[in-house]
Coordinates of C-alpha atoms and ligand atoms in Angstrom, one line a residue:
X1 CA 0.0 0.0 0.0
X2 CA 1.8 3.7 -1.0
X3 CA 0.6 6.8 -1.5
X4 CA -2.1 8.6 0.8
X5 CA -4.9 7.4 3.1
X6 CA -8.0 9.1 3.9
X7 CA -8.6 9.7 7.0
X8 CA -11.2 10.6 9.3
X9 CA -10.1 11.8 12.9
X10 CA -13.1 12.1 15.0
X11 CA -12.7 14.0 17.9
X12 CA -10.6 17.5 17.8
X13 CA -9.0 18.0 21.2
X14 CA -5.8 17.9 22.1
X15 CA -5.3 14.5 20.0
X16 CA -7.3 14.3 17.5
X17 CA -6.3 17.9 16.3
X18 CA -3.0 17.7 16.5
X19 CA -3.3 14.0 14.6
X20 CA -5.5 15.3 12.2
X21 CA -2.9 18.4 11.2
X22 CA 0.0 15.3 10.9
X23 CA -1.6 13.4 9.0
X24 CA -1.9 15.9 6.6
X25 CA 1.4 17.0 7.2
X26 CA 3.1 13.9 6.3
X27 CA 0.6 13.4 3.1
X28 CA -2.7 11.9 4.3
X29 CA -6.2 13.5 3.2
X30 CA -7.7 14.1 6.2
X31 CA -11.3 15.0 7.8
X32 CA -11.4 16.1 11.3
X33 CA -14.8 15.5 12.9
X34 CA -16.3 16.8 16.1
X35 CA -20.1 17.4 17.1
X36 CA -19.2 21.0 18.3
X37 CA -20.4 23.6 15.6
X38 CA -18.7 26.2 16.9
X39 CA -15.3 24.2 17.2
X40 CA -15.8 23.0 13.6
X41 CA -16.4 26.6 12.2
X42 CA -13.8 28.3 14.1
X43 CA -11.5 25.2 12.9
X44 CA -13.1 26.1 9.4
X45 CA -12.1 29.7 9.7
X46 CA -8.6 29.5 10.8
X47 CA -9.0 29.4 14.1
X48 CA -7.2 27.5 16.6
X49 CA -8.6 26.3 19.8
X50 CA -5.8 25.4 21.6
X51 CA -1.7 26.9 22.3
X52 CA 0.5 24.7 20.7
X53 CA 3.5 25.3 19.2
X54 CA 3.7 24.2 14.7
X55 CA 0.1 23.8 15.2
X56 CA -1.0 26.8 13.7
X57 CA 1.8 26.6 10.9
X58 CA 0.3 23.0 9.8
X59 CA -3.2 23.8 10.0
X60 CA -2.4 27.0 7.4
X61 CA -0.5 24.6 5.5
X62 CA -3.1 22.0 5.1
X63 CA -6.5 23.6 5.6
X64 CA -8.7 23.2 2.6
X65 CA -6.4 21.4 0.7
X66 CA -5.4 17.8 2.6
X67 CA -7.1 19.0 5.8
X68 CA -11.0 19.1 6.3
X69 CA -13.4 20.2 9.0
X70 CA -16.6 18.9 9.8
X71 CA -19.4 18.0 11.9
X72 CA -20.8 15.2 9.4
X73 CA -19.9 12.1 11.0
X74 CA -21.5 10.1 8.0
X75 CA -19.7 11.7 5.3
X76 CA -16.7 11.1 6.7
X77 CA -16.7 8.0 8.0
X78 CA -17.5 6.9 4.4
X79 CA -14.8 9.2 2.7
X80 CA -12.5 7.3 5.1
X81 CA -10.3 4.1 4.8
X82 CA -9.1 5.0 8.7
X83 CA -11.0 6.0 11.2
X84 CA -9.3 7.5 14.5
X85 CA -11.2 7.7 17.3
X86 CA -10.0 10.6 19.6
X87 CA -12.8 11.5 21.5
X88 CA -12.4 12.4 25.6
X89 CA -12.4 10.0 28.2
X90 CA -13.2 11.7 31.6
X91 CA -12.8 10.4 34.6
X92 CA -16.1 8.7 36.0
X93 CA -17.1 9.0 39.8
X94 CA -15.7 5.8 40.6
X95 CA -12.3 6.6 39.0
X96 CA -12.5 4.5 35.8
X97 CA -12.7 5.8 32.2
X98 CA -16.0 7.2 31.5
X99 CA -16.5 5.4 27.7
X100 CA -20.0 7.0 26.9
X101 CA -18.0 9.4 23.6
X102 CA -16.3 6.5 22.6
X103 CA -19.5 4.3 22.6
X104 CA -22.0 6.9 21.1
X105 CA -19.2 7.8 17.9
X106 CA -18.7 3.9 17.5
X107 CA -22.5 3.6 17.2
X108 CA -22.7 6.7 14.8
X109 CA -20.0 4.8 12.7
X110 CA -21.1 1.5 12.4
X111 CA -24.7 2.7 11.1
X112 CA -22.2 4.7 8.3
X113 CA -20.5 2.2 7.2
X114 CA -20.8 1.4 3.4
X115 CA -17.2 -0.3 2.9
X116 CA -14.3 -1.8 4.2
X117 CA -13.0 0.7 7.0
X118 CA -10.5 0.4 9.9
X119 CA -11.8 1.7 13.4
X120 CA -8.0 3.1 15.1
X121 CA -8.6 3.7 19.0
X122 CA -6.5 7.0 19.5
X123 CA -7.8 7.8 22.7
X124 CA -6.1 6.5 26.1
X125 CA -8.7 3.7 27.0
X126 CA -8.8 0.8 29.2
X127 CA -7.9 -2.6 27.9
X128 CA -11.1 -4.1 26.6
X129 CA -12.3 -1.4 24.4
X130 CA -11.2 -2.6 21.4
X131 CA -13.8 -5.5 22.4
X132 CA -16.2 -3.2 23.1
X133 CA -16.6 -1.2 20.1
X134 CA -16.1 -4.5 18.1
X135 CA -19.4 -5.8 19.6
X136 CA -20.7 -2.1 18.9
X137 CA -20.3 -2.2 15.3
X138 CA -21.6 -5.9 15.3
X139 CA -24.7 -5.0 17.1
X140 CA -25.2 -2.2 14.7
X141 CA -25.7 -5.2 11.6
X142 CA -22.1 -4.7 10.4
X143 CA -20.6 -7.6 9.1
X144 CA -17.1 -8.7 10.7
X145 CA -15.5 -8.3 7.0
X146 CA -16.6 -4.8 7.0
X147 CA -14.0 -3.7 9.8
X148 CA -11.6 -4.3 11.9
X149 CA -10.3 -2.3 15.5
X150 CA -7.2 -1.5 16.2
X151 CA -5.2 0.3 18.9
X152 CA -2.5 3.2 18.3
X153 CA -1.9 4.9 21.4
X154 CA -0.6 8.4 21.4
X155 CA 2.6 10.0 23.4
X156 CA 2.2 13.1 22.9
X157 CA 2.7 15.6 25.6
X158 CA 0.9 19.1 25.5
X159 CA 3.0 22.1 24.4
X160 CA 5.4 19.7 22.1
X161 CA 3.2 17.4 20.6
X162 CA 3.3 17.9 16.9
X163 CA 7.2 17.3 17.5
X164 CA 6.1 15.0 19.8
X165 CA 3.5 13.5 16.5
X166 CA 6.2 13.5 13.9
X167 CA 8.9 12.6 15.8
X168 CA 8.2 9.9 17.8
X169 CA 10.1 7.5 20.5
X170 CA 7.8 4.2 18.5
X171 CA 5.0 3.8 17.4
X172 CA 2.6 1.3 18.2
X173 CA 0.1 -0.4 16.6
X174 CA -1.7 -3.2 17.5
X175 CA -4.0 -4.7 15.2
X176 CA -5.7 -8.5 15.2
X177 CA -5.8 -8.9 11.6
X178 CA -3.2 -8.5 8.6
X179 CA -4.9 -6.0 6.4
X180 CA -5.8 -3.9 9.0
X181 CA -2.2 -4.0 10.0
X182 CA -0.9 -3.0 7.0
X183 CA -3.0 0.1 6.4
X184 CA -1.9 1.5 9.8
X185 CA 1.6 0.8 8.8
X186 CA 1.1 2.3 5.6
X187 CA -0.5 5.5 6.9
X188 CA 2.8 5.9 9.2
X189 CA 5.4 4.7 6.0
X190 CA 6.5 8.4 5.5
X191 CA 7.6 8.6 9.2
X192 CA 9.2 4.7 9.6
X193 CA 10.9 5.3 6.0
X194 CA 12.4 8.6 7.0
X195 CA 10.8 10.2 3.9
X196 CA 9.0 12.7 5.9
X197 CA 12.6 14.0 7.4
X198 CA 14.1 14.3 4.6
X199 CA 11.4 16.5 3.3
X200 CA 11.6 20.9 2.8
X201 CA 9.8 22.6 5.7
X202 CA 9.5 19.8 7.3
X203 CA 9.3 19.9 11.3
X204 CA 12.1 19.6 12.8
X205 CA 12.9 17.2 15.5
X206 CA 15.1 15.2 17.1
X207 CA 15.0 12.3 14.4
X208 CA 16.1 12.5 11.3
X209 CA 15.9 10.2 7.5
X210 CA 18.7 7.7 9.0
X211 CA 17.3 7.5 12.3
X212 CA 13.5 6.5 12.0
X213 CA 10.9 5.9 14.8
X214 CA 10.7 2.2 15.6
X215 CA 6.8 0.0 14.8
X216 CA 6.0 -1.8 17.8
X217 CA 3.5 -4.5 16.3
X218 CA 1.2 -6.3 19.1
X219 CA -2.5 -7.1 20.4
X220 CA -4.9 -4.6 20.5
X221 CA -5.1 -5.3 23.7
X222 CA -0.8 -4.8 24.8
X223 CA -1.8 -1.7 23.0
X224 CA -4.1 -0.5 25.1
X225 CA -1.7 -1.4 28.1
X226 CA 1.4 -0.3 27.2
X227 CA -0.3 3.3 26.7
X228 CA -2.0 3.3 30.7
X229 CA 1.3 1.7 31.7
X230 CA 3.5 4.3 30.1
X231 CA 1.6 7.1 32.0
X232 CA 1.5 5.5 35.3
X233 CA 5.0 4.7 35.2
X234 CA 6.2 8.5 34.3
X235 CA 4.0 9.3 37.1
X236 CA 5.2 6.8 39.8
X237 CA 8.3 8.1 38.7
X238 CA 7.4 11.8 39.2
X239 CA 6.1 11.1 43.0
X240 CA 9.3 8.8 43.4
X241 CA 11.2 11.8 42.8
X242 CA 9.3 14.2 45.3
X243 CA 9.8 11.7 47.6
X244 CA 13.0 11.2 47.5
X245 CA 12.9 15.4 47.5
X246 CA 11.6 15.4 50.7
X247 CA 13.7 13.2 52.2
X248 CA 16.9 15.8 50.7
X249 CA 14.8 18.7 52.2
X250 CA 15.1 16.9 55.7
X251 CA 18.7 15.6 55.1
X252 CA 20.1 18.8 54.0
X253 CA 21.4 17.7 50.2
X254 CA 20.3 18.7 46.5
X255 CA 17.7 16.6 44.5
X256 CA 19.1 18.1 41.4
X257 CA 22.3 16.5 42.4
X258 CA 20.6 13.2 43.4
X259 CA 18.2 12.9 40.2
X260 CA 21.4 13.5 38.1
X261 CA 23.0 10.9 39.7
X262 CA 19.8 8.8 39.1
X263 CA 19.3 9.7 35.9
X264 CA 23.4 8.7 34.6
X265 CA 22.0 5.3 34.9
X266 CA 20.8 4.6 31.6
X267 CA 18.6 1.4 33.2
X268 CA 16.7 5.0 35.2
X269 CA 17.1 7.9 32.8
X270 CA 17.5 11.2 33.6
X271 CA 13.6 12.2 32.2
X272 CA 11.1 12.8 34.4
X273 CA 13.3 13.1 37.3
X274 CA 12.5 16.6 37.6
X275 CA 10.9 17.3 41.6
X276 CA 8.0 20.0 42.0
X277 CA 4.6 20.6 43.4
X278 CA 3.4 17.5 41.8
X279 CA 2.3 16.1 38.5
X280 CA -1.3 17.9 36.9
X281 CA -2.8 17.9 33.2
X282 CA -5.7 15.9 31.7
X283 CA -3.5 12.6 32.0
X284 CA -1.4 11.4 34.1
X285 CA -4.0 12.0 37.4
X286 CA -6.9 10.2 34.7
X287 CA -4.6 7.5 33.8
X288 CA -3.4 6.6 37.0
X289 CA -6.6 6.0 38.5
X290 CA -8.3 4.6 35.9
X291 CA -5.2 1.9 35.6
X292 CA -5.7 1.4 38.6
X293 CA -9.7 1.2 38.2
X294 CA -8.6 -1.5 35.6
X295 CA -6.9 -3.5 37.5
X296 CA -9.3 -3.7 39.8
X297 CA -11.4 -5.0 37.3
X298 CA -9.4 -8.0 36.7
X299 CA -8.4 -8.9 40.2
X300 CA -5.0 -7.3 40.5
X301 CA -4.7 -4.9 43.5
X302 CA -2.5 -2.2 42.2
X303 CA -2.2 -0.4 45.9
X304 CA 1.4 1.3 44.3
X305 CA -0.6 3.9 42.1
X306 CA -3.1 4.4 45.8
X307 CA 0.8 5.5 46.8
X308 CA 1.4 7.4 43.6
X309 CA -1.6 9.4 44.1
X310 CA -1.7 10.0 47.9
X311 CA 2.1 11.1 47.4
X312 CA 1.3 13.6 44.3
X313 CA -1.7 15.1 46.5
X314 CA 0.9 15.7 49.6
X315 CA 3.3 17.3 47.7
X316 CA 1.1 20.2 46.7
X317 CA 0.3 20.3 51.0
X318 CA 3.6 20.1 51.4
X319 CA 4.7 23.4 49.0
X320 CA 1.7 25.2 50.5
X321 CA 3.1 24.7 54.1
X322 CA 6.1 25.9 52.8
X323 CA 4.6 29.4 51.7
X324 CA 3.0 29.3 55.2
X325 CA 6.6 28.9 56.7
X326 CA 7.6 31.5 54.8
X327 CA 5.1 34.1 55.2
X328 CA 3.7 33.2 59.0
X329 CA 0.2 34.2 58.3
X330 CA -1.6 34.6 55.1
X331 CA -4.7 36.6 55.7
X332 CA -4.3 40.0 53.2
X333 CA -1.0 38.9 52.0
X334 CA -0.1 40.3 48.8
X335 CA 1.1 36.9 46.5
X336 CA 3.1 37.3 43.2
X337 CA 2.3 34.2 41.1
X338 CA 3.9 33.2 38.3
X339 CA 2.5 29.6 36.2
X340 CA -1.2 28.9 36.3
X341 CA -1.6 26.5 33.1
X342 CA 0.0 22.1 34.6
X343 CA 3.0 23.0 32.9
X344 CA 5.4 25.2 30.8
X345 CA 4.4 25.6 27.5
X346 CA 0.2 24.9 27.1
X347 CA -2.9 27.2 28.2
X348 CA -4.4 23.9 29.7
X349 CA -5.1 24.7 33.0
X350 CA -6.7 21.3 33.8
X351 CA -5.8 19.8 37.2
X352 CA -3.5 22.3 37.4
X353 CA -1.3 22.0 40.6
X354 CA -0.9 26.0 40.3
X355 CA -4.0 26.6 40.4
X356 CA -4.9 23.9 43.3
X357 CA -2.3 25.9 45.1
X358 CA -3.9 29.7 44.3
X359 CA -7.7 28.2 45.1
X360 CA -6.0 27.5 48.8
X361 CA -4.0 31.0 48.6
X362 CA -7.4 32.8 48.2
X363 CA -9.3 30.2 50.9
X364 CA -6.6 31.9 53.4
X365 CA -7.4 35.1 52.7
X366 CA -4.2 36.4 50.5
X367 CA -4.7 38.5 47.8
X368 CA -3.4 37.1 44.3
X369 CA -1.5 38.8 41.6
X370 CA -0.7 35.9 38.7
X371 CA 0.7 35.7 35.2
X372 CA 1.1 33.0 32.8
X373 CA 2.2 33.3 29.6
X374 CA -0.5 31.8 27.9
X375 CA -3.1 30.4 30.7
X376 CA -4.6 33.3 31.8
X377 CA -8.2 32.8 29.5
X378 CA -8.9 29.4 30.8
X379 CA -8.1 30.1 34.7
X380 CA -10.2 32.9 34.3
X381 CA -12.8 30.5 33.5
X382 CA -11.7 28.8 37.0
X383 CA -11.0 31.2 38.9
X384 CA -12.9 34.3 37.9
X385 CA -10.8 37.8 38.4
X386 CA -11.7 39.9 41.1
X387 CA -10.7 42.1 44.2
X388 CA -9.0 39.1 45.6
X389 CA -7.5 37.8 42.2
X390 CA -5.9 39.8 39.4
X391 CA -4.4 38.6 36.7
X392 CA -1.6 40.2 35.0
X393 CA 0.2 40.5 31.4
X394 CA 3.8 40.7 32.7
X395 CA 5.8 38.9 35.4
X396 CA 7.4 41.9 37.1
X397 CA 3.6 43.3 37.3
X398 CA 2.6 40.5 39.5
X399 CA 5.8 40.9 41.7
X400 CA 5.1 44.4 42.6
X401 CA 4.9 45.1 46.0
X402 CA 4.0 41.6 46.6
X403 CA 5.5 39.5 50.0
X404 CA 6.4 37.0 48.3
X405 CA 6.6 35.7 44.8
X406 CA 5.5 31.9 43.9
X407 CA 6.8 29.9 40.7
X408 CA 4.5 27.0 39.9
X409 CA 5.2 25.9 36.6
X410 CA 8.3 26.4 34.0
X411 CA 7.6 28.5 31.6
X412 CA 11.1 29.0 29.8
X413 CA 10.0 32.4 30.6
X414 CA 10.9 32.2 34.5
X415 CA 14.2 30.8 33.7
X416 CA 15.2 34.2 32.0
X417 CA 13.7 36.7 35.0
X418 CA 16.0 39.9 35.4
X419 CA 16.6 38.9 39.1
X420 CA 17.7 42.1 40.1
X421 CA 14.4 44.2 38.7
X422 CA 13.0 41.2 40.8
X423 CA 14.2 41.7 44.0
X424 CA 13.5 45.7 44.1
X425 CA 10.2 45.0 42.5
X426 CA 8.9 42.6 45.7
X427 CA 8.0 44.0 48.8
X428 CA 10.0 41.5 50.7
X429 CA 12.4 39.4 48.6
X430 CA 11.1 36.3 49.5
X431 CA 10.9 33.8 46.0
X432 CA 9.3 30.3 46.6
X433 CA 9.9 28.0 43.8
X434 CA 7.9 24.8 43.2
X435 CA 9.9 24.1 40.0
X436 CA 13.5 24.5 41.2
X437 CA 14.0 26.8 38.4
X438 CA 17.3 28.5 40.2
X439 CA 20.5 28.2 41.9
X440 CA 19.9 29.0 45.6
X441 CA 23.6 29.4 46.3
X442 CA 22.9 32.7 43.3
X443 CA 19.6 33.5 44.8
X444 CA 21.1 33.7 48.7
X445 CA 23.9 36.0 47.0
X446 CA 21.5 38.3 45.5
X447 CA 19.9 38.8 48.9
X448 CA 16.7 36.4 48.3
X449 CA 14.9 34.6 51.0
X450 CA 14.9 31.8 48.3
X451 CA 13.1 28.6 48.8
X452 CA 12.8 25.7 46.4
X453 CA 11.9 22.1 46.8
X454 CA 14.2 19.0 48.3
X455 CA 17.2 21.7 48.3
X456 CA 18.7 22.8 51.5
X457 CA 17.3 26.3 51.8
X458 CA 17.6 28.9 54.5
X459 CA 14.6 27.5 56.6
X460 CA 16.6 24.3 56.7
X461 CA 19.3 25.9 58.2
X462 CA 17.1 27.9 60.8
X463 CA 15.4 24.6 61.7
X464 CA 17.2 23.3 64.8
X465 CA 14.9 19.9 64.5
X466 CA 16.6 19.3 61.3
X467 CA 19.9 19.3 62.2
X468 CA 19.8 17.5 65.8
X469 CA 17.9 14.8 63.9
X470 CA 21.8 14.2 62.5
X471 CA 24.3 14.9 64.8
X472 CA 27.5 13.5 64.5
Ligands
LIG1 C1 1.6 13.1 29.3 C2 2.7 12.1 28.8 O1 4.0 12.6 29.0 C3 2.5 11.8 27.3 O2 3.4 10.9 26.8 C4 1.1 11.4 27.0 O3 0.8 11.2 25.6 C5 0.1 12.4 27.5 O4 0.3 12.6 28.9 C6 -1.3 11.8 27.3 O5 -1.6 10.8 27.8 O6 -2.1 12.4 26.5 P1 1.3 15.7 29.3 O7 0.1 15.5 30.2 O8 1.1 16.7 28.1 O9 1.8 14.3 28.7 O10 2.4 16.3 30.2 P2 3.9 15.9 30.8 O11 4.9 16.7 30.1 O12 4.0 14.4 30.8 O13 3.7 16.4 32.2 C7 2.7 16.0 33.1 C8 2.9 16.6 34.5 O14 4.0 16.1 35.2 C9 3.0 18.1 34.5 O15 2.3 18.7 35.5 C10 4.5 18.3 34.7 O16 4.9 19.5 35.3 C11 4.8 17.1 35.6 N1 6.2 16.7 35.6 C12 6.8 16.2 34.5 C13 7.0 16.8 36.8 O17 6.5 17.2 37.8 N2 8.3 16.3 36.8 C14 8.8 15.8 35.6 O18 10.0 15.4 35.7 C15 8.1 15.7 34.5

C-alpha cells in the first residue's frame, strides 16, 4: 500500500487535532470531525482552539487542501479508509474511564458504514475497548468483513506534541488482523521510511531520514496497556522523585544533584526526574486512576498507584506549608504568582497543581496577583478575576509590591527573569519556587529569601529539629 490514506479523525481535542494536522502534514487526506459547531467553524475559519506550538503553521499549510473540518460524521466516516477515534475519556465517579464518547461515535459509525473501514482507537482507554466497540459495530448489523479495530496509542505531551507526532520515540500499533495492519503501517510509512525527514519545511525534531521511529506490532489489547502503563509509570516516577525530595529537604542535600546521579543510569534515565509541586494535566491523574480502576477490574490490587496518588496530593500540602513557613500568616497577604496552566508551554489549565495551590491561597485570605504566559483565559474560566484575584500580562507586574513571589510551573520564561528588577520589584524578597527553576547558592547571593523544593534552603538551616535529627 503507498501513497495517501483518507482519514477521518473524530474528535478535535488535544489529539485528535493535533493527529488530524500530521496526517496531513506527512501526506494523508484528512477529515477532522467533532459534534461542536462552533469548534468545527472556528476550525473552518482559521482558528485555533488550543496553544500549541507548529500547530497553527500545519493547519495553514493544510487547511482546505489535505485538511478538512466537519461535523458530518456520516460523510466522513465513508470518505475514510481509517478511522481514528480521539474522542475524551473523563474520569467517571468511581475513577474508571467514562467510555460513553467512545460508545456513542462507535454507534454513529457502524450505522455509516458502506465499505471496508478500519476503526484506530487513538484515545487512552482501558484494555477491553477494542472488544467493546467491536461488539458495537456488530450490534449495529455490520458484518465482521466490513471492519476491523485496532489500537494506536498516542505519546504526545501538550505544548510539544506535533514534535512529539512527527517525531516519535515508536509507534505502536496493534492490530488483530493483517490487512488492518498494513493500512496502519502504511499510513505511518512516510515517518518509519524517514521520507518525511528528509522532506523541505519539514518539522524539525530530534529524528532525522537515517534514524526512523521504531513500529512496535502487538494485540490490541498490549496496545491498550502499554499506553496506561506508560503514563503511570512516568507518574510513579514523578512522585518517586518528590519523595525522595523530601527526604533531601530533611537531610540537608540537593535533588538536582541526586536525580542526576539517578538519571546517569541509563537502566533509570534522567527524564522525568524533575521534583515540584506534583504532577497535573488531563493525563497522568486520569490515567493513574483509571489503571488502577482496571486493574481492579481483573483482580489485580494495584495499591502502588493508591501511593502514587496519595504522594502527588501531599506534595502540593507540602509546598503550601512551605509558603506558610515563609510568610507566617496569610490573611491580606499580597502573593506574586507566576505559572497557572499544569506546565510550561500549554494554556491547559486542567488539574492544574498551580491553580490547586492559588484556590487554597485565596481560601486563606491572601490577595493574588498571577501571570502565565498563555493560561490566563482558561483560569479565568476557574477562577474568575476579582478584588482578591488579578491577573496580570507581565511577570514583574505581578511581583510588585507583593511579599512573596511563587513559581508554579516552568515556563522558559521564569528561567530568563531579570533577578535584580525582581528583588526591588517585591516587597520582601522572599521567591518560593515549586519548580527548582534557580540556583539558591545565586539567589542567597542576591539577597533572596529563596526557597525551592528538596534543596537545603535557609529554613533548613534555621530549623534546629533538622539538624539534631543528625548529629554527628
Ligand atoms: C503526558 C505524557 O507525558 C504523554 O506521553 C502522554 O501522551 C500524555 O500525557 C497523554 O496521555 O495524552 P502531558 O500531560 O502533556 O503528557 O504532560 P507531561 O509533560 O508528561 O507532564 C505531566 C505533568 O508532570 C506536568 O504537571 C509536569 O509539570 C509534571 N512533571 C513532568 C513533573 O512534575 N516532573 C517531571 O520530571 C516531568
Amino acid at each position: 500500500m503507498k501513497g495517501p490514506i483518507s482519514i477521518a479523525v473524530v474528535g478535535s481535542g488535544y489529539v485528535g487535532l493535533v493527529a488530524a494536522a500530521c496526517f496531513a502534514e506527512i501526506g494523508h487526506r484528512v477529515i477532522c470531525v467533532d459534534n461542536d459547531e462552533e469548534k468545527v467553524s472556528t476550525l473552518q475559519n482559521g482558528g485555533i482552539p488550543i496553544h500549541e506550538e507548529y500547530l497553527p503553521e500545519l493547519i495553514q499549510r493544510h487547511r482546505g487542501d489535505r485538511l478538512q473540518f466537519t461535523s458530518d460524521l456520516r460523510a466522513a466516516t465513508q470518505a475514510a479508509q481509517a478511522i481514528f477515534i480521539a474522542v475524551g475519556t473523563p474520569q467517571s465517579s468511581s475513577g474508571s474511564a467514562d467510555l460513553s464518547y467512545v460508545d456513542a461515535v462507535a454507534s454513529e459509525i457502524a450505522r455509516s458504514i458502506d465499505g471496508y473501514k478500519v476503526l484506530v482507537e487513538k484515545s487512552t482507554v482501558p484494555v477491553y475497548t477494542n472488544e467493546w466497540i467491536r461488539r458495537v459495530i456488530e450490534r449495529n448489523g455490520v458484518p465482521k468483513e466490513l471492519f476491523d479495530v485496532t489500537s494506536n496509542p498516542e505519546f504526545l505531551r501538550e505544548g510539544t506534541a506535533v514534535v512529539d507526532f512527527l517525531h516519535p520515540d515508536r509507534i505502536v500499533l496493534g492490530a488483530a488482523t493483517e490487512r488492518a495492519s498494513d493500512l496502519l503501517q502504511a499510513i505511518y510509512r512516510p515517518l518509519t521510511v524517514g521520507e518525511y525527514y528528509g522532506a523541505e519545511n519539514a518539522v524539525p525534531g530530534p529524528r532525522g531520514q537515517n534514524d526512523t521511529p521504531p513500529v512496535l506490532l502487538t494485540s490490541t489489547k498490549a496496545a491498550e496497556i502499554i499506553k496506561h502503563a506508560s503514563n503511570a509509570f512516568l507518574a510513579t516516577k514523578i512522585s518517586f522523585i518528590n519523595v525522595v525530595a523530601n527526604v533531601c529537604e530533611a537531610a540537608g542535600a540537593d535533588v538536582e544533584e541526586v536525580a542526576r546521579g539517578l538519571g546517569m543510569d541509563t537502566r533509570i534515565g534522567p527524564k522525568f526526574l524533575r521534583a515540584g509541586i506534583g504532577y497535573g494535566g488531563s493525563c497522568f491523574p486520569k490515567d493513574v486512576a483509571a489503571f488502577r480502576h482496571v486493574a481492579e477490574q481483573v483482580g489485580v490490587d494495584f495499591t502502588l498507584l493508591r501511593e502514587v496518588e496519595k504522594i502527588n496530593e501531599e506534595q502540593k500540602q507540602r509546598f503550601f506549608r512551605k509558603v506558610r513557613s515563609a510568610l507566617w500568616t496569610f490573611r491580606g497577604k499580597k502573593i506574586g504568582v507566576l505559572g497557572l496552566a499544569f506546565k510550561g508551554g500549554t494554556d491547559d489549565v486542567r488539574e492544574s497543581p498551580a491553580l490547586d495551590i492559588v484556590q487554597q491561597l485565596l481560601k486563606e485570605g491572601c490577595i493574588v496577583t498571577a501571570y502565565d504566559p498563555a493560561a490566563e483565559e482558561r483560569s479565568k474560566e476557574l477562577i474568575p478575576p476579582g478584588p482578591q484575584m488579578r491577573y496580570v500580562s507581565d511577570p514583574y507586574d505581578a511581583a510588585q509590591d507583593a511579599d512573596a513571589l511563587l513559581i508554579l510551573n516552568d515556563w522558559q520564561e521564569f528561567l530568563e527573569l531579570d533577578l535584580e528588577r525582581l528583588h526591588y520589584t517585591l516587597r520582601y524578597p522572599i521567591l518560593i519556587d515549586g519548580r527548582n527553576l534557580y540556583d539558591p547558592g545565586r539567589m542567597a547571593q542576591m539577597g533572596f529569601t529563596y526557597l525551592s523544593v528538596g534543596r537545603p534552603g535557609p529554613m533548613h538551616a534555621l530549623d534546629p529539629a533538622i539538624s539534631s535529627r543528625f548529629t554527628l
